[in-house]
XYZ file of N, CA and C in Angstrom:
210
model
N 0.838 -1.180 0.000
C 0.000 0.000 0.000
C 0.878 1.237 0.000
N 0.323 2.315 -0.484
C 1.067 3.557 -0.593
C 1.190 4.284 0.725
N 1.852 5.417 0.651
C 1.998 6.233 1.851
C 0.655 6.853 2.217
N 0.567 7.332 3.431
C -0.683 7.890 3.929
C -1.027 9.201 3.237
N -2.305 9.375 2.985
C -2.826 10.626 2.437
C -3.736 11.221 3.498
N -3.488 12.457 3.868
C -4.235 13.111 4.932
C -5.312 14.017 4.349
N -6.503 13.959 4.936
C -7.613 14.844 4.551
C -8.188 15.476 5.802
N -8.660 16.706 5.669
C -9.345 17.381 6.768
C -10.838 17.157 6.620
N -11.481 16.831 7.722
C -12.915 16.543 7.727
C -13.526 17.216 8.949
N -14.736 17.725 8.790
C -15.462 18.346 9.892
C -16.395 17.303 10.501
N -16.149 16.939 11.751
C -16.971 15.966 12.468
C -17.546 16.617 13.714
N -18.853 16.615 13.806
C -19.542 17.174 14.968
C -19.081 18.601 15.258
N -18.880 19.383 14.185
C -18.504 20.774 14.361
C -17.033 21.015 14.633
N -16.224 19.961 14.592
C -14.796 20.097 14.861
C -14.000 19.608 13.665
N -13.033 20.398 13.258
C -12.148 19.980 12.171
C -11.180 18.927 12.700
N -11.027 17.871 11.950
C -10.080 16.828 12.302
C -9.397 16.366 11.026
N -8.241 15.803 11.152
C -7.574 15.265 9.975
C -7.540 13.749 10.106
N -7.621 13.112 8.965
C -7.665 11.659 8.908
C -6.645 11.216 7.875
N -5.729 10.357 8.264
C -4.689 9.860 7.363
C -4.930 8.384 7.073
N -5.124 8.081 5.803
C -5.314 6.707 5.345
C -4.501 6.487 4.079
N -4.252 5.241 3.758
C -3.601 4.898 2.510
C -4.542 5.230 1.348
N -3.989 5.625 0.198
C -4.828 5.981 -0.956
C -5.811 4.880 -1.351
N -5.420 3.633 -1.169
C -6.309 2.522 -1.516
C -7.580 2.538 -0.672
N -7.458 2.879 0.607
C -8.636 2.969 1.466
C -9.493 4.172 1.081
N -8.846 5.302 0.761
C -9.611 6.469 0.315
C -10.418 6.129 -0.942
N -9.843 5.355 -1.850
C -10.536 4.987 -3.084
C -11.783 4.157 -2.789
N -11.672 3.215 -1.874
C -12.836 2.393 -1.517
C -13.887 3.247 -0.814
N -13.462 4.113 0.082
C -14.424 4.983 0.770
C -15.123 5.912 -0.220
N -14.394 6.399 -1.225
C -15.002 7.250 -2.244
C -16.055 6.475 -3.032
N -15.754 5.240 -3.375
C -16.727 4.392 -4.084
C -17.954 4.133 -3.225
N -17.736 3.856 -1.939
C -18.850 3.602 -1.021
C -19.712 4.848 -0.862
N -19.081 5.997 -0.766
C -19.830 7.250 -0.638
C -20.688 7.480 -1.878
N -20.107 7.277 -3.051
C -20.850 7.462 -4.297
C -22.021 6.488 -4.378
N -21.794 5.244 -3.983
C -22.850 4.240 -4.026
C -23.993 4.565 -3.069
N -23.676 5.278 -2.003
C -24.688 5.654 -1.005
C -25.198 7.082 -1.202
N -24.782 7.709 -2.297
C -25.202 9.071 -2.638
C -24.945 10.066 -1.515
N -23.756 9.961 -0.899
C -23.335 10.908 0.129
C -21.913 11.359 -0.198
N -21.518 12.457 0.388
C -20.134 12.901 0.235
C -19.231 11.994 1.062
N -17.952 12.055 0.787
C -17.025 11.257 1.592
C -17.058 11.719 3.048
N -17.231 13.029 3.258
C -17.353 13.541 4.630
C -18.608 12.980 5.297
N -19.696 12.911 4.545
C -20.935 12.341 5.090
C -20.767 10.887 5.464
N -20.065 10.124 4.617
C -19.823 8.712 4.922
C -18.962 8.582 6.175
N -17.923 9.399 6.276
C -17.046 9.323 7.449
C -17.792 9.742 8.705
N -18.721 10.671 8.595
C -19.550 11.028 9.748
C -20.377 9.826 10.199
N -20.900 9.055 9.254
C -21.655 7.836 9.599
C -20.754 6.809 10.280
N -19.558 6.638 9.728
C -18.604 5.703 10.332
C -18.257 6.163 11.742
N -18.017 7.452 11.895
C -17.667 8.019 13.198
C -18.774 7.772 14.221
N -20.012 7.942 13.792
C -21.145 7.780 14.716
C -21.266 6.350 15.230
N -20.794 5.372 14.464
C -20.952 3.983 14.874
C -19.682 3.277 15.281
N -18.599 4.018 15.479
C -17.313 3.367 15.715
C -17.048 2.950 17.156
N -17.820 3.449 18.089
C -17.577 3.109 19.493
C -16.222 3.619 19.943
N -15.444 2.748 20.565
C -14.130 3.131 21.098
C -13.005 2.992 20.078
N -13.310 2.449 18.926
C -12.286 2.221 17.904
C -11.795 3.564 17.364
N -10.488 3.727 17.146
C -9.982 4.959 16.521
C -10.623 5.165 15.143
N -10.814 6.409 14.755
C -11.500 6.711 13.508
C -10.802 6.095 12.296
N -9.488 6.216 12.222
C -8.777 5.651 11.072
C -8.995 4.141 10.989
N -8.945 3.465 12.116
C -9.186 2.020 12.130
C -10.607 1.700 11.704
N -11.567 2.470 12.194
C -12.966 2.254 11.830
C -13.167 2.446 10.330
N -12.501 3.419 9.745
C -12.607 3.651 8.299
C -11.983 2.512 7.513
N -10.852 2.000 7.986
C -10.224 0.870 7.299
C -11.099 -0.376 7.375
N -11.675 -0.644 8.535
C -12.560 -1.802 8.685
C -13.785 -1.643 7.795
N -14.370 -0.446 7.766
C -15.525 -0.195 6.900
C -15.153 -0.457 5.444
N -14.005 0.067 5.010
C -13.575 -0.111 3.626
C -13.358 -1.582 3.314
N -12.765 -2.321 4.237
C -12.553 -3.752 4.049
C -13.876 -4.485 3.912
N -14.806 -4.201 4.805
C -16.114 -4.849 4.757
C -16.877 -4.476 3.491
N -16.801 -3.207 3.091
C -17.469 -2.773 1.869
C -16.865 -3.494 0.660
N -15.549 -3.567 0.625
C -14.872 -4.239 -0.489
C -15.235 -5.718 -0.573
N -15.364 -6.372 0.564
C -15.714 -7.797 0.573
C -17.138 -8.013 0.118
N -18.016 -7.072 0.418
C -19.424 -7.207 0.056
C -19.681 -6.852 -1.407
N -18.757 -6.098 -2.014
C -18.965 -5.658 -3.384
C -17.835 -6.155 -4.222
């Protein structure tokens, strides 16, 4: 996998940055498009359901599960 790519995202009114490998960003972008939401909207959904898991880990798990299902 490639080096990390960092993006700034607004979650619950707070700016945060999220660093993931480009391959994960590509899957998240596909998932967002399939769900007719922005990538920020998708990450907000992931954030809302992640529990104690770090956000980057939750995004990677989501991308893995999405990739396996599609």
